[in-house]
Amino acid sequence: MRMTIAEALRKAIHDEMKRDKRVFCIGEDIGIPGGFGGAFTVTLGLEKEFRNRIIDTPISETGIFGVACGAAVMGLRPIADVQYGDFLFCAMDQVCNQIAKLRYMSGGRIKVPIVIRAPVGITGRGAQHAQSLEPFFLSCPGLKIVAPSTAYDAMGLLKSAVRDDDPVMIFEHKLLYGSKGARSEVGTIDASSEIPEEEYTIPIGKGVIRKEGTDITIIAHLLMVHYSLSASEMLQSEGISCEVIDLRSIWPFDKKLIFDSVKKTGRVLIVEESSKQGGIGAEIASQIAEEIPDYLLAPVKRIASKNTPVPFSPVLEEYYKPTPEKIADAVRNIIEEYA
Amino acid sequence: MPSFVKMPSLSQTTNEVRFIRWLVREGDEVEKGQPICEVETDKVITEVESAESGVVLKLIAEPEAIIPQGQVIAVIGKKGEKLTPEILKEVSKITSSMVKETALKDELKETSKNGELSKEKPSPKKDEKKILKQEKTIEKEANENQRKLESQLTHMKQEAAEIKPNIKIKASPMVKNIAKKHGINLEEIKGTGPFGLITKRDIDEYLKSKRKLQEEPPKKSIESRLEDIDADKLLWMYKKMVEIRQFEERIRFLFLEGKMPGTIHQYIGMEACAVGVCAALQKDDVIASTHRPHGHALAKGLSMKEIMAELFGRVTGCCRGKGGSMHIGNIDKGMLPAIAIVGANIPIVVGIALAFKMRGEKRVAVSFFGDGASNEGAFHEGLNMAAVYNVPAVFVCENNQYGASTPLKIVTKIENIADRGSCYGMRSDIADGMDVVDVYLHAKQAIDSARNGLGPTLLELKTFRLCGHSRRDPCKYMSEEEKEYWKKRDPIPNFEKRLIEKNILSAEKAQKIKEKVEQEVEKAVKYAERSKFPDPEETLQGLYINMEVPE
């Protein structure tokens, strides 16, 4: 059956709640009859079947993640979400000081099996509703971070996240949800997949090669995977063969998959939607440079959003973020300079 | 011509007032008898009424200025009248003469404040500058005045050296009057008004706190009766309090000797809080603590050995040496690793209680936190959610009057933290945190209600640290009087006395208990010192469950 990411996530949550009574959802606007089913319809209608396990909260992000943390410590398996990833900053203490550290501080005595869901991505909303927050959490040991770019992965990663005994953050892209009706997004890209009948999960920590190639490795996640694939199509006709890796897991990332690809192509471009400063690309690039420099035919390059807050005007937004054209240009430059 | 409003005579004992604020704006129409500004005399804060109807053309007096009787403070014209250059000129004359007067005063103030001569002339405002330029004679006079002033100031400087403490204080005539009446040294009061001005509220608060220290202990809503509690429990509470006291005193010594790593926040004086609450809990109930967790841990049943070893950073510690003093806890004994971010355990406790409720378990979760936490967002978000979900939780605010060195009363306007419960539709209660029996009886009521599905309670315990905030804090921010007052209410000797009076304990038995505890503490220290440090590579263990720490 063909599903959008929003539908696949909904089904995954439904399946997990049905499979395991300890699983519950907690967040703002997630189960109000006649409401939105979360900001992007992911939990729409679930309250009908799981009346007592879809917990609507006040607008209290510290409260949401604190409550989820306490419930997880006591053996439940909460799926807590924010309407926009940007609001995670309100709950930074609970996420980074408590959820990520409690197990370690306890000397490994307790576990905190939480799933944190957060929508990210630039979508005409300006500086406080469109950031890509993954890098902030990349520097916080104790969390696992995943980011599905297709409906198939969304289902498989969410199930793995719920079943994982560690806290897992799942970043979802607003332009990939495929949410319908009043909650649909302008500029949406089709990320729907055929979802098989039989159950499956996708292991955390494993990336995937979306397109094989020989000249350069493009590493991306979420929307940037789709943009990189568009760019590699443009380049194909010019005779440039790109290998596109979808990270899927940001922490831990699939070092082996990346290294194997880089050893094959010798050139790397890392694409991300957050600002370049302190980005995910910085971490991956330094690991490549530290560990397999001899395989490189060209310096590792990054393309990311500008080092400013997200601007509003469509003209500025276009200038701000990576696009398929900009990705293609970056690849051409690398290939020309380091033939 | 418009009329120039003068400051009327408002007091028989002084001819000066402090100007507070205007109640009208330039351009406003005013009626005769309408209040136009607020001022403070040596006795009251009062309003000055307009002597006639018209339109406000110019407001001259400025807030915080000390204004003598008869000084022009505003210009009021007939309805429809506009501000003309002539009127402005008149105003300028008045303000320029005011400048000279205030300049003299400011200069004197500056001198007495800094104890040295201020070389620079006060800088006049723009329009005043113009006038000064135009009228050279005034400038000459000013120079003349300046010379006089300087010789005066030299003289004043010598005098000021002797009386400087009083001159430094910024307070209105009314406040000075009250201080005089009550024989208060204004130096002891911290002004919260603009530029540190001591306001009427400051002095009222000060008097209130003084009175409180002289009063009897707070009234108790449940009569604190020993007879309601069985003797075994009373003796358990006594021993636990002694354990906490001796444990804390011993580690303080170890810390000062440099034998113990890290930092410590101690619980001395607050023992009745943890013990009274934990005495009302069941074994499978769960508590969460703060950066000051040793007392809670001992009261909830963690062993002295596992706590001591953790303080020493040993692998036998309750957190295998990964937590330290601020994260003491053992979930198997019903204590979350202590959360050292102020207020942060509150929403977590809501979640723990929610888990109990969702699973239909008759367990209760308790959050311990201080008065400081009640000003954190987490407190408000957590309490609101606890009330909304009606979870079996008790929020115990140990109000020890200080957040580190900051007195609660200068950062919180309300007297009782418990009052905040009603804002969230939550039951709240207050108990005497220096009386373990009172704490126990109030905590029991709150815990029983929670267990029986009647929802959460905010329980405030009025208490005091009889030790520093952390490390070598000598508590210079507390008055001797205050320390003395609370020392008299030390929960342990008082409880011991009551137990002996009721024949539940004898002096000999009390002595025996103390000796036994002393041995236990000593054993714990030996145990910790003999325990191994964790293998350095253990740093990489205990983070993820089914994954190695990635490089």
PDB file of C-alpha atoms in Angstrom, chain B residues 79-193:
ATOM      1  CA  LYS B  79      -8.108  75.783  27.867  1.00  0.00           C
ATOM      2  CA  GLY B  80      -6.950  76.253  24.304  1.00  0.00           C
ATOM      3  CA  GLU B  81      -3.790  78.098  25.335  1.00  0.00           C
ATOM      4  CA  LYS B  82      -0.575  76.989  23.607  1.00  0.00           C
ATOM      5  CA  LEU B  83       3.003  76.914  24.774  1.00  0.00           C
ATOM      6  CA  THR B  84       4.683  80.172  23.647  1.00  0.00           C
ATOM      7  CA  PRO B  85       8.371  81.157  23.532  1.00  0.00           C
ATOM      8  CA  GLU B  86       7.693  83.560  26.435  1.00  0.00           C
ATOM      9  CA  ILE B  87       6.389  80.808  28.628  1.00  0.00           C
ATOM     10  CA  LEU B  88       9.316  78.585  27.672  1.00  0.00           C
ATOM     11  CA  LYS B  89      11.714  81.351  28.647  1.00  0.00           C
ATOM     12  CA  GLU B  90      10.061  81.610  32.034  1.00  0.00           C
ATOM     13  CA  VAL B  91      10.298  77.829  32.433  1.00  0.00           C
ATOM     14  CA  SER B  92      13.974  77.921  31.480  1.00  0.00           C
ATOM     15  CA  LYS B  93      14.672  80.523  34.122  1.00  0.00           C
ATOM     16  CA  ILE B  94      13.021  78.348  36.729  1.00  0.00           C
ATOM     17  CA  THR B  95      14.808  75.187  35.619  1.00  0.00           C
ATOM     18  CA  SER B  96      18.186  76.916  35.393  1.00  0.00           C
ATOM     19  CA  SER B  97      17.861  78.083  38.971  1.00  0.00           C
ATOM     20  CA  MET B  98      16.828  74.521  39.834  1.00  0.00           C
ATOM     21  CA  VAL B  99      19.922  73.260  38.089  1.00  0.00           C
ATOM     22  CA  LYS B 100      22.089  75.358  40.304  1.00  0.00           C
ATOM     23  CA  GLU B 101      20.377  74.156  43.419  1.00  0.00           C
ATOM     24  CA  THR B 102      20.369  70.526  42.489  1.00  0.00           C
ATOM     25  CA  ALA B 103      23.930  70.867  41.254  1.00  0.00           C
ATOM     26  CA  LEU B 104      24.998  71.884  44.705  1.00  0.00           C
ATOM     27  CA  LYS B 105      23.104  69.013  46.225  1.00  0.00           C
ATOM     28  CA  ASP B 106      24.363  66.483  43.732  1.00  0.00           C
ATOM     29  CA  GLU B 107      27.875  67.660  44.272  1.00  0.00           C
ATOM     30  CA  LEU B 108      27.550  67.196  47.991  1.00  0.00           C
ATOM     31  CA  LYS B 109      26.017  63.785  47.495  1.00  0.00           C
ATOM     32  CA  GLU B 110      28.732  62.713  45.092  1.00  0.00           C
ATOM     33  CA  THR B 111      31.402  63.843  47.504  1.00  0.00           C
ATOM     34  CA  SER B 112      30.011  62.047  50.445  1.00  0.00           C
ATOM     35  CA  LYS B 113      29.507  58.969  48.302  1.00  0.00           C
ATOM     36  CA  ASN B 114      32.974  58.815  46.832  1.00  0.00           C
ATOM     37  CA  GLY B 115      34.777  60.559  49.638  1.00  0.00           C
ATOM     38  CA  GLU B 116      36.563  62.779  47.139  1.00  0.00           C
ATOM     39  CA  LEU B 117      36.009  65.920  45.167  1.00  0.00           C
ATOM     40  CA  SER B 118      34.149  65.615  41.927  1.00  0.00           C
ATOM     41  CA  LYS B 119      36.110  67.713  39.441  1.00  0.00           C
ATOM     42  CA  GLU B 120      33.598  67.931  36.644  1.00  0.00           C
ATOM     43  CA  LYS B 121      30.692  70.309  36.646  1.00  0.00           C
ATOM     44  CA  PRO B 122      27.304  68.693  36.320  1.00  0.00           C
ATOM     45  CA  SER B 123      26.340  68.762  32.662  1.00  0.00           C
ATOM     46  CA  PRO B 124      23.230  70.866  32.171  1.00  0.00           C
ATOM     47  CA  LYS B 125      20.518  69.785  29.767  1.00  0.00           C
ATOM     48  CA  LYS B 126      20.430  71.122  26.193  1.00  0.00           C
ATOM     49  CA  ASP B 127      17.902  73.918  26.551  1.00  0.00           C
ATOM     50  CA  GLU B 128      19.419  74.954  29.828  1.00  0.00           C
ATOM     51  CA  LYS B 129      22.765  75.124  28.095  1.00  0.00           C
ATOM     52  CA  LYS B 130      21.371  77.730  25.686  1.00  0.00           C
ATOM     53  CA  ILE B 131      20.272  79.953  28.525  1.00  0.00           C
ATOM     54  CA  LEU B 132      23.632  79.624  30.209  1.00  0.00           C
ATOM     55  CA  LYS B 133      25.311  80.704  26.989  1.00  0.00           C
ATOM     56  CA  GLN B 134      23.052  83.688  26.569  1.00  0.00           C
ATOM     57  CA  GLU B 135      23.432  84.946  30.072  1.00  0.00           C
ATOM     58  CA  LYS B 136      27.089  85.237  30.851  1.00  0.00           C
ATOM     59  CA  THR B 137      26.337  86.794  34.189  1.00  0.00           C
ATOM     60  CA  ILE B 138      24.792  83.561  35.331  1.00  0.00           C
ATOM     61  CA  GLU B 139      27.901  81.764  34.225  1.00  0.00           C
ATOM     62  CA  LYS B 140      30.049  84.129  36.260  1.00  0.00           C
ATOM     63  CA  GLU B 141      27.840  83.542  39.243  1.00  0.00           C
ATOM     64  CA  ALA B 142      28.120  79.862  38.656  1.00  0.00           C
ATOM     65  CA  ASN B 143      31.899  80.063  38.628  1.00  0.00           C
ATOM     66  CA  GLU B 144      31.796  82.064  41.808  1.00  0.00           C
ATOM     67  CA  ASN B 145      29.467  79.465  43.293  1.00  0.00           C
ATOM     68  CA  GLN B 146      31.717  76.702  42.108  1.00  0.00           C
ATOM     69  CA  ARG B 147      34.668  78.180  43.971  1.00  0.00           C
ATOM     70  CA  LYS B 148      32.600  78.603  47.107  1.00  0.00           C
ATOM     71  CA  LEU B 149      31.311  75.125  46.649  1.00  0.00           C
ATOM     72  CA  GLU B 150      34.755  73.648  46.363  1.00  0.00           C
ATOM     73  CA  SER B 151      35.953  75.206  49.595  1.00  0.00           C
ATOM     74  CA  GLN B 152      32.733  74.094  51.226  1.00  0.00           C
ATOM     75  CA  LEU B 153      33.252  70.619  49.858  1.00  0.00           C
ATOM     76  CA  THR B 154      36.746  70.301  51.226  1.00  0.00           C
ATOM     77  CA  HIS B 155      35.293  71.019  54.588  1.00  0.00           C
ATOM     78  CA  MET B 156      32.405  68.630  53.996  1.00  0.00           C
ATOM     79  CA  LYS B 157      34.824  65.925  52.921  1.00  0.00           C
ATOM     80  CA  GLN B 158      36.439  65.878  56.337  1.00  0.00           C
ATOM     81  CA  GLU B 159      33.066  65.785  58.033  1.00  0.00           C
ATOM     82  CA  ALA B 160      31.775  63.158  55.652  1.00  0.00           C
ATOM     83  CA  ALA B 161      34.588  60.838  56.562  1.00  0.00           C
ATOM     84  CA  GLU B 162      33.141  60.601  60.032  1.00  0.00           C
ATOM     85  CA  ILE B 163      29.482  60.277  59.186  1.00  0.00           C
ATOM     86  CA  LYS B 164      29.700  58.584  55.817  1.00  0.00           C
ATOM     87  CA  PRO B 165      27.577  55.504  56.497  1.00  0.00           C
ATOM     88  CA  ASN B 166      24.447  57.595  56.926  1.00  0.00           C
ATOM     89  CA  ILE B 167      25.051  59.830  53.977  1.00  0.00           C
ATOM     90  CA  LYS B 168      25.470  56.880  51.622  1.00  0.00           C
ATOM     91  CA  ILE B 169      21.942  55.646  52.193  1.00  0.00           C
ATOM     92  CA  LYS B 170      19.399  56.654  49.601  1.00  0.00           C
ATOM     93  CA  ALA B 171      15.998  56.891  51.202  1.00  0.00           C
ATOM     94  CA  SER B 172      13.009  59.181  51.108  1.00  0.00           C
ATOM     95  CA  PRO B 173      12.134  61.449  54.042  1.00  0.00           C
ATOM     96  CA  MET B 174       9.274  59.136  55.024  1.00  0.00           C
ATOM     97  CA  VAL B 175      11.504  56.071  55.133  1.00  0.00           C
ATOM     98  CA  LYS B 176      14.116  57.968  57.151  1.00  0.00           C
ATOM     99  CA  ASN B 177      11.391  58.998  59.539  1.00  0.00           C
ATOM    100  CA  ILE B 178      10.200  55.409  60.023  1.00  0.00           C
ATOM    101  CA  ALA B 179      13.764  54.229  60.497  1.00  0.00           C
ATOM    102  CA  LYS B 180      14.318  56.864  63.145  1.00  0.00           C
ATOM    103  CA  LYS B 181      11.116  55.914  64.945  1.00  0.00           C
ATOM    104  CA  HIS B 182      12.055  52.221  65.110  1.00  0.00           C
ATOM    105  CA  GLY B 183      15.749  52.819  65.685  1.00  0.00           C
ATOM    106  CA  ILE B 184      16.678  50.994  62.483  1.00  0.00           C
ATOM    107  CA  ASN B 185      20.052  51.371  60.845  1.00  0.00           C
ATOM    108  CA  LEU B 186      19.138  51.854  57.179  1.00  0.00           C
ATOM    109  CA  GLU B 187      22.434  50.237  56.178  1.00  0.00           C
ATOM    110  CA  GLU B 188      20.911  46.856  56.978  1.00  0.00           C
ATOM    111  CA  ILE B 189      18.198  47.291  54.359  1.00  0.00           C
ATOM    112  CA  LYS B 190      18.664  46.639  50.678  1.00  0.00           C
ATOM    113  CA  GLY B 191      16.811  49.214  48.594  1.00  0.00           C
ATOM    114  CA  THR B 192      14.737  47.861  45.721  1.00  0.00           C
ATOM    115  CA  GLY B 193      13.694  51.279  44.372  1.00  0.00           C
TER     116      GLY B 193
END
